[in-house]
Amino acid sequence: MQPAQRTLPGVLRAAASTYADREAVVDGDTRLTYAQLHEQVRRAAGALIALGVGSGDRVCIWAPNSWRWEVLALAVTYAGGTLTPVNTRYTGHEAADVIARTRAKVVAVADGFLGRTQYDELVSAANAEGHTLPVVIRLPHGEMEPASDTVDDGSLVVAWEDLDRLAADVASTQVEHRAGQVRPDDVADILFTSGTTGRSKGACSAHRQVVSVAEAWADCGEVTSDDRYLVVNPFFHSFGYKAGLVVALLTGATVVPQAVFDVSETFRVIDQERITVLPGAPAIYQAMLESAERDKHDLSSLRLAVTGAATVPVALVERMQSEMGFDSVLTAYGLTEAVVATMCRPGDTDSRVANTCGRAAAGLEVRIGKPGSNTPLPVGEEGEVLLRGDNVMLGYLDDPEATAEAVDPDGWLHTGDVGRLDEDGYLEITDRLKDVYIVGGFNVYPAEVEQVLARLDGVVESAVVGVPDERLGEVGHAFVVRRSGSVLDEDTVLSYARERLANFKVPRGVTFIDDLPRNPSGKVLKRELRSSR
């Protein structure tokens, strides 16, 4: 690939030229070829320029998977800006925090997802925090067609349908000049990942890194322009965005976005659109295998499944192949800071796919080191998983201290995960140094939940741990020490958490205890808490 194509604008231009008449995205009644997608992106990029987005400016998108998300995300980088996706499960306060910290020039918001009023939540949260919102683009969702307006602080609110009018004021040559000025080392996106200190961190990636990790994923999965890719993984996550949208751009595959996983709808789309590629968390496949709807649809088009982020039973891999017809089931390991670290390859045994995360990918080195150092350990010995290479993040946004803590002077990213390598370089994750647990594919850092619970009247202290869950892999459980005389109950604790945290972060249960178990140095013994469940 030419250097000019190692940027997202370059990749889009190449796709529009190579795959002009092939379907790029299918979303309900909307069907766009690659040529049409390119034109939509240029129009939206012109509108962003008209709204004041300059080179390097951040644009947040707080919306579910849709063709408009793809168009706007690509338009941000086409205009020379930096994409900042916002988790759709975030509360208004969490979204407002990301918008403020990135100093976003524009934020796109879709109302109505999961029955919420995201725009009102955002305005309320911004007012409560004393923040002035940037320009807001209101995206349609479902039957809602929002109009342009202003909010009390004078911020401009623009409807999706107004983008054509705005774009008309910007010459196409100016739009193309912006796209051509983007360089491989420029920051393409900032993806936020929860932090062990209780506050999210923005991992910054360059265009060349986004392209490289998507190339590696596409290569391992043998994705081609004949593939039709159902993207259930959210676009705000690297799994849906980089291993989804960007993989399709590179290969000419067709993206079929799904806003939220629904078994019946997923089966219908697979059948109707002849889906070949369907990645996701193990919980998705388990739900599909157990559904009575499965036998009502033709699933014979399915070719590739890629999963991970949780333990994958060998029996699940076998059933996915025998009962759902997947030719290839692969597992992978990565994190926001290094999106594709390891991945299985077609032809790997079911046992290897289920019990390992594959071998090094995307040009990364994988090492098992002694915790707290990068001293390598022998094959088969457990230690911290370390990663090094060109595709490790550039760093955390405005946080050199956290960056230095994560990436050592020798360039090794300390993942906080514990694992071992076999003689063939295949990685097995066995534990976590950090307290993070994974709910349906989403990382949850207990420190963040514990900080929220600490503000609830009646809570002396709390400890949150991940416990096994048949459907989601793990869910949170809170152990709470109540203040003397408090009548705090489980419903109150969970309701308080729901108001302030994204739903996947909210614990599913609460146990009240007199004291948290601790070791001699005062550290809470979370393993002891887990075993008490």
Coordinates of C-alpha atoms in Angstrom, one line a residue:
M1 CA 0.0 0.0 0.0
Q2 CA 1.3 3.5 -0.9
P3 CA 2.2 5.9 1.9
A4 CA -0.7 8.2 0.8
Q5 CA -3.1 5.3 1.4
R6 CA -2.0 4.6 5.0
T7 CA -4.5 7.1 6.2
L8 CA -8.3 6.7 6.5
P9 CA -9.0 9.2 3.7
G10 CA -6.5 7.4 1.5
V11 CA -8.1 4.0 2.2
L12 CA -11.5 5.4 1.4
R13 CA -10.3 6.9 -1.8
A14 CA -8.7 3.6 -2.9
A15 CA -11.9 1.7 -2.0
A16 CA -14.1 4.0 -3.9
S17 CA -11.8 3.6 -6.9
T18 CA -11.3 -0.2 -6.7
Y19 CA -14.8 -1.2 -5.5
A20 CA -16.9 1.7 -6.9
D21 CA -20.0 -0.3 -7.7
R22 CA -19.9 -2.8 -4.9
E23 CA -22.1 -2.4 -1.9
A24 CA -20.2 -0.7 0.9
V25 CA -23.0 -0.5 3.6
V26 CA -26.5 -1.9 3.9
D27 CA -28.6 -0.5 6.7
G28 CA -32.3 -1.3 6.4
D29 CA -33.5 0.5 3.3
T30 CA -30.3 2.3 2.8
R31 CA -27.8 0.8 0.4
L32 CA -24.6 2.6 -0.5
T33 CA -22.0 1.6 -3.0
Y34 CA -18.4 2.5 -2.3
A35 CA -18.7 5.4 -4.8
Q36 CA -21.8 6.6 -3.0
L37 CA -20.2 6.2 0.4
H38 CA -17.3 8.3 -0.7
E39 CA -19.6 11.0 -2.0
Q40 CA -21.6 11.0 1.3
V41 CA -18.4 11.3 3.3
R42 CA -17.1 14.2 1.2
R43 CA -20.5 16.0 1.7
A44 CA -20.3 15.5 5.5
A45 CA -16.7 16.5 5.6
G46 CA -17.6 19.8 3.8
A47 CA -20.3 20.4 6.4
L48 CA -17.8 19.7 9.3
I49 CA -15.4 22.2 7.7
A50 CA -18.2 24.7 7.5
L51 CA -18.9 24.2 11.2
G52 CA -15.3 25.1 12.0
V53 CA -13.6 21.7 12.2
G54 CA -9.9 22.2 11.4
S55 CA -7.0 19.8 11.1
G56 CA -6.5 18.0 14.4
D57 CA -9.9 19.1 15.9
R58 CA -11.8 16.4 17.8
V59 CA -15.3 15.4 16.9
C60 CA -17.3 13.1 19.2
I61 CA -20.0 10.7 18.0
W62 CA -22.4 9.4 20.6
A63 CA -24.7 7.2 18.6
P64 CA -25.4 3.5 17.8
N65 CA -24.3 1.6 14.8
S66 CA -25.7 2.9 11.6
W67 CA -24.7 4.0 8.1
R68 CA -24.7 7.6 9.3
W69 CA -22.2 6.8 12.0
E70 CA -19.9 5.3 9.4
V71 CA -20.3 8.3 7.1
L72 CA -19.7 10.9 9.8
A73 CA -16.7 9.0 11.3
L74 CA -15.0 8.8 8.0
A75 CA -15.9 12.5 7.3
V76 CA -14.2 13.5 10.5
T77 CA -10.8 12.2 9.3
Y78 CA -11.5 13.3 5.7
A79 CA -11.7 16.8 7.0
G80 CA -8.4 16.3 8.9
G81 CA -10.1 15.9 12.3
T82 CA -9.7 13.3 15.0
L83 CA -12.5 10.9 15.7
T84 CA -13.6 10.4 19.3
P85 CA -16.4 7.7 19.6
V86 CA -18.4 7.8 22.8
N87 CA -19.8 4.6 24.4
T88 CA -23.6 4.5 23.7
R89 CA -24.1 3.0 27.2
Y90 CA -22.6 6.1 28.9
T91 CA -24.7 8.3 30.9
G92 CA -25.0 12.0 30.0
H93 CA -22.5 12.8 32.7
E94 CA -19.9 10.3 31.3
A95 CA -20.5 11.6 27.7
A96 CA -20.2 15.2 28.8
D97 CA -16.9 14.4 30.5
V98 CA -15.4 12.9 27.4
I99 CA -16.6 15.9 25.3
A100 CA -15.1 18.4 27.7
R101 CA -11.8 16.6 28.1
T102 CA -11.2 16.2 24.4
R103 CA -12.2 19.9 23.8
A104 CA -14.4 18.6 21.0
K105 CA -15.3 21.1 18.3
V106 CA -18.5 19.1 17.3
V107 CA -20.5 16.3 18.9
A108 CA -23.0 14.1 17.0
V109 CA -25.8 12.7 19.1
A110 CA -28.6 10.2 18.3
D111 CA -31.7 10.3 20.6
G112 CA -33.9 7.3 21.3
F113 CA -31.4 4.5 21.6
L114 CA -32.5 2.0 24.2
G115 CA -35.4 4.3 25.0
R116 CA -33.3 7.2 26.3
T117 CA -33.2 10.9 25.4
Q118 CA -29.5 11.3 25.0
Y119 CA -29.6 14.9 23.8
D120 CA -31.6 16.0 26.9
E121 CA -29.2 14.0 29.1
L122 CA -26.2 15.7 27.5
V123 CA -27.6 19.2 27.9
S124 CA -28.6 18.5 31.5
A125 CA -25.2 17.1 32.4
A126 CA -23.3 19.9 30.7
N127 CA -25.4 22.5 32.5
A128 CA -24.8 20.7 35.8
E129 CA -21.0 20.7 35.2
G130 CA -20.9 24.3 34.0
H131 CA -19.7 23.2 30.5
T132 CA -20.7 24.9 27.3
L133 CA -21.6 22.3 24.6
P134 CA -19.8 22.5 21.2
V135 CA -21.8 22.4 18.0
V136 CA -24.3 19.5 18.2
I137 CA -25.3 17.5 15.2
R138 CA -28.5 15.6 16.0
L139 CA -28.7 12.3 14.2
P140 CA -32.0 10.6 13.3
H141 CA -32.7 7.3 15.1
G142 CA -35.8 5.3 14.4
E143 CA -38.7 7.5 13.5
M144 CA -37.2 10.7 15.1
E145 CA -36.1 13.5 12.8
P146 CA -34.7 16.2 15.0
A147 CA -34.5 19.9 13.8
S148 CA -31.9 22.6 14.0
D149 CA -32.1 24.8 17.1
T150 CA -30.0 26.5 19.8
V151 CA -29.6 25.6 23.5
D152 CA -29.7 28.1 26.3
D153 CA -26.0 28.8 26.3
G154 CA -26.2 29.7 22.6
S155 CA -24.6 26.5 21.3
L156 CA -25.6 25.7 17.7
V157 CA -27.7 22.5 17.1
V158 CA -27.7 21.2 13.6
A159 CA -30.0 18.5 12.1
W160 CA -28.5 15.8 9.9
E161 CA -30.6 17.1 7.0
D162 CA -28.9 20.5 7.2
L163 CA -25.5 19.0 6.4
D164 CA -26.1 19.4 2.6
R165 CA -26.8 23.1 3.0
L166 CA -23.7 23.6 5.1
A167 CA -21.6 21.6 2.7
A168 CA -22.7 23.7 -0.3
D169 CA -20.7 26.6 1.2
V170 CA -17.4 24.7 1.0
A171 CA -15.7 24.0 -2.3
S172 CA -15.0 20.4 -3.1
T173 CA -11.4 21.3 -3.8
Q174 CA -11.0 22.5 -0.2
V175 CA -12.5 19.2 1.1
E176 CA -10.1 17.1 -1.1
H177 CA -7.2 19.3 -0.1
R178 CA -7.9 18.6 3.6
A179 CA -8.1 14.9 2.9
G180 CA -4.8 15.0 1.0
Q181 CA -3.1 16.8 3.8
V182 CA -3.7 14.0 6.3
R183 CA -0.5 12.1 7.1
P184 CA 0.0 8.5 8.4
D185 CA 1.4 9.8 11.7
D186 CA -1.5 12.1 12.4
V187 CA -3.8 11.1 15.2
A188 CA -6.8 9.4 13.7
D189 CA -8.8 8.6 16.8
I190 CA -9.1 8.7 20.6
L191 CA -10.8 5.7 22.1
F192 CA -11.6 5.9 25.8
T193 CA -10.9 3.0 28.0
S194 CA -11.7 2.8 31.8
G195 CA -8.8 3.5 34.1
T196 CA -7.8 1.6 37.3
T197 CA -7.8 5.0 39.1
G198 CA -11.5 5.3 38.4
R199 CA -11.4 7.7 35.4
S200 CA -11.4 6.8 31.8
K201 CA -8.3 7.4 29.7
G202 CA -8.2 8.3 26.0
A203 CA -5.9 6.1 23.9
C204 CA -4.6 7.9 20.9
S205 CA -3.8 6.1 17.6
A206 CA -2.3 7.3 14.4
H207 CA -3.8 6.7 10.9
R208 CA -1.0 4.2 10.1
Q209 CA -1.8 2.2 13.2
V210 CA -5.5 2.0 12.4
V211 CA -4.8 0.8 8.9
S212 CA -2.2 -1.7 10.0
V213 CA -4.3 -3.4 12.7
A214 CA -7.2 -3.7 10.3
E215 CA -4.9 -5.2 7.6
A216 CA -3.7 -7.8 10.1
W217 CA -7.2 -8.7 11.2
A218 CA -8.4 -8.9 7.6
D219 CA -5.4 -11.1 6.7
C220 CA -5.9 -13.5 9.5
G221 CA -9.6 -13.8 8.7
E222 CA -9.0 -14.0 5.0
V223 CA -11.6 -11.3 4.4
T224 CA -12.3 -10.3 0.7
S225 CA -14.7 -8.2 -1.3
D226 CA -17.0 -11.2 -1.5
D227 CA -17.7 -11.0 2.2
R228 CA -20.8 -9.5 3.8
Y229 CA -19.9 -8.4 7.4
L230 CA -22.6 -8.1 10.0
V231 CA -21.2 -5.7 12.6
V232 CA -23.0 -6.3 15.9
N233 CA -19.9 -5.1 17.9
P234 CA -20.5 -1.4 18.6
F235 CA -18.7 1.1 16.4
F236 CA -17.5 3.1 19.4
H237 CA -15.4 0.0 20.3
S238 CA -12.2 -1.0 18.4
F239 CA -13.8 -4.4 17.6
G240 CA -16.7 -2.8 15.6
Y241 CA -14.7 0.2 14.2
K242 CA -11.2 -0.9 13.4
A243 CA -11.9 -4.6 13.0
G244 CA -15.2 -3.8 11.4
L245 CA -15.5 -0.7 9.3
V246 CA -11.9 -0.3 8.5
V247 CA -11.5 -4.0 7.6
A248 CA -14.3 -3.6 5.1
L249 CA -12.8 -0.5 3.6
L250 CA -9.5 -2.3 3.0
T251 CA -11.1 -5.4 1.5
G252 CA -14.2 -4.1 -0.3
A253 CA -16.5 -6.2 2.0
T254 CA -20.0 -5.0 2.7
V255 CA -20.8 -3.7 6.2
V256 CA -24.3 -4.5 7.6
P257 CA -24.5 -2.6 10.9
Q258 CA -26.8 -3.7 13.8
A259 CA -27.5 -1.1 16.4
V260 CA -28.2 -3.7 19.2
F261 CA -27.9 -7.4 19.3
D262 CA -31.3 -9.1 18.9
V263 CA -31.3 -12.8 18.2
S264 CA -34.4 -12.8 15.9
E265 CA -33.2 -9.8 13.9
T266 CA -29.7 -11.2 13.6
F267 CA -31.0 -14.5 12.1
R268 CA -33.2 -12.5 9.7
V269 CA -30.4 -10.3 8.5
I270 CA -28.0 -13.3 8.1
D271 CA -30.6 -15.1 6.0
Q272 CA -31.7 -12.0 3.9
E273 CA -28.3 -10.4 3.4
R274 CA -26.3 -13.7 3.1
I275 CA -23.9 -12.7 5.8
T276 CA -20.5 -14.4 5.7
V277 CA -18.6 -12.7 8.6
L278 CA -20.1 -12.4 12.1
P279 CA -17.6 -11.6 14.9
G280 CA -18.7 -11.0 18.5
A281 CA -18.4 -12.0 22.2
P282 CA -19.1 -15.6 23.1
A283 CA -22.5 -14.6 24.6
I284 CA -23.8 -13.7 21.1
Y285 CA -23.1 -17.2 19.7
Q286 CA -24.4 -18.9 22.9
A287 CA -27.7 -16.9 22.5
M288 CA -28.0 -17.9 18.8
L289 CA -27.3 -21.6 19.5
E290 CA -30.0 -21.7 22.2
S291 CA -32.6 -19.8 20.2
A292 CA -35.6 -21.6 18.8
E293 CA -35.4 -19.1 15.9
R294 CA -32.3 -20.7 14.5
D295 CA -34.0 -23.5 12.6
K296 CA -36.3 -21.0 10.8
H297 CA -33.5 -19.3 8.8
D298 CA -30.9 -20.2 6.3
L299 CA -27.5 -19.7 7.9
S300 CA -25.5 -21.5 5.2
S301 CA -23.7 -18.3 4.1
L302 CA -21.8 -18.0 7.4
R303 CA -18.1 -18.4 6.9
L304 CA -16.1 -16.7 9.7
A305 CA -16.6 -16.0 13.4
V306 CA -14.0 -14.2 15.5
T307 CA -14.5 -14.1 19.3
G308 CA -12.6 -13.5 22.5
A309 CA -12.7 -11.2 25.5
A310 CA -13.8 -14.1 27.6
T311 CA -13.2 -17.8 28.1
V312 CA -14.4 -19.8 25.0
P313 CA -15.4 -23.4 25.7
V314 CA -14.2 -26.0 23.2
A315 CA -17.8 -27.2 23.0
L316 CA -18.9 -23.8 21.9
V317 CA -16.4 -23.7 19.0
E318 CA -17.5 -27.2 17.9
R319 CA -21.2 -26.3 18.0
M320 CA -20.6 -23.0 16.1
Q321 CA -19.1 -25.1 13.3
S322 CA -21.5 -28.1 13.3
E323 CA -24.8 -26.3 14.2
M324 CA -24.3 -22.9 12.6
G325 CA -22.1 -23.8 9.7
F326 CA -19.1 -21.5 10.3
D327 CA -16.1 -22.7 8.3
S328 CA -13.7 -20.9 10.5
V329 CA -13.9 -19.9 14.2
L330 CA -11.0 -17.8 15.5
T331 CA -10.1 -16.2 18.8
A332 CA -8.1 -13.1 19.3
Y333 CA -6.6 -10.9 22.0
G334 CA -6.2 -7.1 22.0
L335 CA -7.0 -4.0 24.0
T336 CA -7.7 -0.4 23.2
E337 CA -4.0 0.4 23.5
A338 CA -3.0 -2.4 21.1
V339 CA -6.1 -3.4 19.1
V340 CA -4.9 -6.6 17.4
A341 CA -2.2 -8.2 19.5
T342 CA -2.7 -11.9 18.9
M343 CA -5.1 -13.9 16.7
C344 CA -5.7 -17.5 15.7
R345 CA -5.4 -18.5 12.0
P346 CA -7.6 -20.6 9.8
G347 CA -6.7 -24.2 10.3
D348 CA -5.9 -24.0 14.0
T349 CA -7.5 -26.8 16.0
D350 CA -10.7 -26.3 17.9
S351 CA -8.7 -26.9 21.2
R352 CA -6.1 -24.3 20.3
V353 CA -8.9 -21.8 19.2
A354 CA -10.7 -22.3 22.5
N355 CA -7.8 -22.4 24.9
T356 CA -5.5 -19.7 23.4
C357 CA -5.9 -16.2 21.9
G358 CA -3.7 -17.1 18.9
R359 CA -0.2 -15.9 18.1
A360 CA 1.3 -12.4 17.6
A361 CA -0.3 -10.3 14.8
A362 CA 0.0 -6.8 13.4
G363 CA 3.7 -6.7 13.7
L364 CA 3.7 -6.9 17.5
E365 CA 6.1 -8.7 19.8
V366 CA 4.5 -10.6 22.6
R367 CA 6.5 -11.4 25.8
I368 CA 5.6 -12.9 29.1
G369 CA 7.5 -10.9 31.8
K370 CA 7.9 -10.8 35.5
P371 CA 5.3 -8.5 36.9
G372 CA 6.7 -5.0 37.4
S373 CA 9.5 -5.5 34.8
N374 CA 10.0 -6.6 31.2
T375 CA 12.3 -9.4 32.1
P376 CA 11.2 -12.4 29.9
L377 CA 10.1 -15.6 31.4
P378 CA 10.5 -19.1 29.9
V379 CA 8.0 -20.8 27.6
G380 CA 5.0 -22.1 29.6
E381 CA 5.6 -19.9 32.7
E382 CA 3.0 -17.4 33.8
G383 CA 3.7 -13.7 34.0
E384 CA 2.4 -10.4 32.8
V385 CA 1.5 -10.1 29.1
L386 CA 3.7 -7.4 27.4
L387 CA 3.4 -6.1 23.9
R388 CA 5.7 -4.0 21.8
G389 CA 5.6 -2.7 18.2
D390 CA 4.6 0.1 15.9
N391 CA 0.9 -0.5 16.6
V392 CA 1.0 0.2 20.4
M393 CA -0.9 3.4 21.0
L394 CA 0.8 6.8 20.8
G395 CA -0.2 7.5 24.4
Y396 CA -3.0 8.5 26.6
L397 CA -4.6 11.9 25.9
D398 CA -3.1 14.7 28.1
D399 CA -1.8 12.1 30.6
P400 CA 2.0 11.5 30.3
E401 CA 2.1 10.0 33.7
A402 CA -0.4 7.2 32.9
T403 CA 1.3 6.7 29.5
A404 CA 4.7 6.2 31.2
E405 CA 3.1 3.8 33.7
A406 CA 1.6 1.7 30.8
V407 CA 4.5 1.8 28.3
D408 CA 8.0 1.4 29.8
P409 CA 11.2 3.0 28.4
D410 CA 11.9 0.0 26.3
G411 CA 8.6 0.4 24.5
W412 CA 6.8 -2.6 26.2
L413 CA 3.1 -2.1 26.9
H414 CA 2.2 -3.6 30.3
T415 CA -1.3 -5.0 29.8
G416 CA -2.0 -6.0 33.3
D417 CA -3.1 -9.4 32.0
V418 CA -1.5 -12.6 33.2
G419 CA -0.7 -15.4 30.7
R420 CA 1.7 -17.8 29.2
L421 CA 3.1 -18.6 25.7
D422 CA 3.4 -22.1 24.4
E423 CA 6.3 -23.4 22.2
D424 CA 4.6 -22.1 19.1
G425 CA 4.0 -18.6 20.4
Y426 CA 0.3 -19.0 21.1
L427 CA -0.9 -17.0 24.0
E428 CA -3.1 -18.2 26.8
I429 CA -4.6 -15.6 29.2
T430 CA -4.9 -17.1 32.7
D431 CA -5.7 -14.1 35.0
R432 CA -5.5 -10.4 35.4
L433 CA -3.1 -8.2 37.4
K434 CA -5.6 -5.4 37.2
D435 CA -9.1 -5.9 38.7
V436 CA -10.7 -5.4 35.4
Y437 CA -13.5 -7.9 34.5
I438 CA -15.3 -8.2 31.2
V439 CA -19.1 -8.0 30.8
G440 CA -20.3 -9.2 27.4
G441 CA -17.1 -8.0 25.8
F442 CA -16.8 -4.6 27.6
N443 CA -14.1 -4.0 30.1
V444 CA -15.2 -2.8 33.6
Y445 CA -12.8 -1.4 36.1
P446 CA -14.0 -1.8 39.6
A447 CA -12.2 1.3 40.8
E448 CA -14.6 3.4 38.7
V449 CA -17.7 1.7 40.1
E450 CA -16.3 1.9 43.7
Q451 CA -15.8 5.6 43.3
V452 CA -19.4 6.1 42.4
L453 CA -20.7 4.0 45.2
A454 CA -18.4 5.9 47.7
R455 CA -20.7 9.0 47.1
L456 CA -23.8 7.2 48.2
D457 CA -25.0 8.1 51.6
G458 CA -24.6 5.2 54.0
V459 CA -21.7 3.5 52.2
V460 CA -18.5 3.3 54.2
E461 CA -16.5 1.5 51.5
S462 CA -17.1 -1.0 48.8
A463 CA -15.3 -3.6 46.7
V464 CA -16.6 -4.7 43.3
V465 CA -15.6 -8.0 41.6
G466 CA -16.5 -9.9 38.5
V467 CA -18.4 -13.1 39.0
P468 CA -19.2 -15.8 36.4
D469 CA -22.4 -15.3 34.4
E470 CA -23.6 -17.8 31.8
R471 CA -24.8 -15.3 29.3
L472 CA -22.3 -12.4 29.6
G473 CA -19.2 -14.2 30.8
E474 CA -18.9 -12.1 33.9
V475 CA -21.0 -9.5 35.7
G476 CA -20.2 -7.2 38.6
H477 CA -21.0 -7.9 42.2
A478 CA -20.6 -5.2 44.9
F479 CA -19.6 -6.0 48.5
V480 CA -20.6 -3.0 50.6
V481 CA -19.8 -2.0 54.2
R482 CA -22.7 0.1 55.5
R483 CA -22.4 3.0 57.9
S484 CA -23.6 2.2 61.4
G485 CA -27.4 2.6 61.7
S486 CA -27.8 2.8 57.9
V487 CA -30.8 1.0 56.4
L488 CA -29.3 1.0 52.9
D489 CA -30.6 -1.9 50.8
E490 CA -29.6 -3.6 47.5
D491 CA -32.3 -1.8 45.4
T492 CA -31.1 1.6 46.6
V493 CA -27.4 0.8 45.8
L494 CA -28.2 -0.6 42.3
S495 CA -30.6 2.3 41.5
Y496 CA -27.9 4.8 42.5
A497 CA -25.4 3.1 40.2
R498 CA -27.8 2.9 37.3
E499 CA -28.3 6.7 37.4
R500 CA -24.5 7.4 37.2
L501 CA -23.0 4.5 35.2
A502 CA -23.4 2.8 31.9
N503 CA -25.5 -0.3 32.2
F504 CA -22.7 -2.8 31.7
K505 CA -20.8 -1.2 34.6
V506 CA -23.7 -1.5 37.0
P507 CA -23.3 -4.5 39.5
R508 CA -25.9 -7.2 39.2
G509 CA -26.0 -7.9 42.9
V510 CA -25.0 -6.5 46.3
T511 CA -23.7 -8.2 49.5
F512 CA -23.5 -6.3 52.7
I513 CA -20.6 -7.2 55.0
D514 CA -19.2 -5.9 58.2
D515 CA -15.6 -5.5 56.9
L516 CA -13.7 -6.0 53.7
P517 CA -11.0 -8.8 53.9
R518 CA -7.5 -7.3 53.6
N519 CA -3.9 -8.5 53.5
P520 CA -1.3 -7.2 56.0
S521 CA -0.5 -4.3 53.7
G522 CA -4.2 -3.2 53.7
K523 CA -5.1 -4.4 50.1
V524 CA -8.6 -5.8 49.7
L525 CA -8.5 -9.5 49.1
K526 CA -10.8 -9.6 46.1
R527 CA -10.1 -13.2 45.3
E528 CA -11.5 -14.1 48.8
L529 CA -14.6 -12.1 48.0
R530 CA -15.1 -13.9 44.7
S531 CA -14.8 -17.3 46.3
S532 CA -17.4 -16.3 48.9
R533 CA -20.0 -15.9 46.1

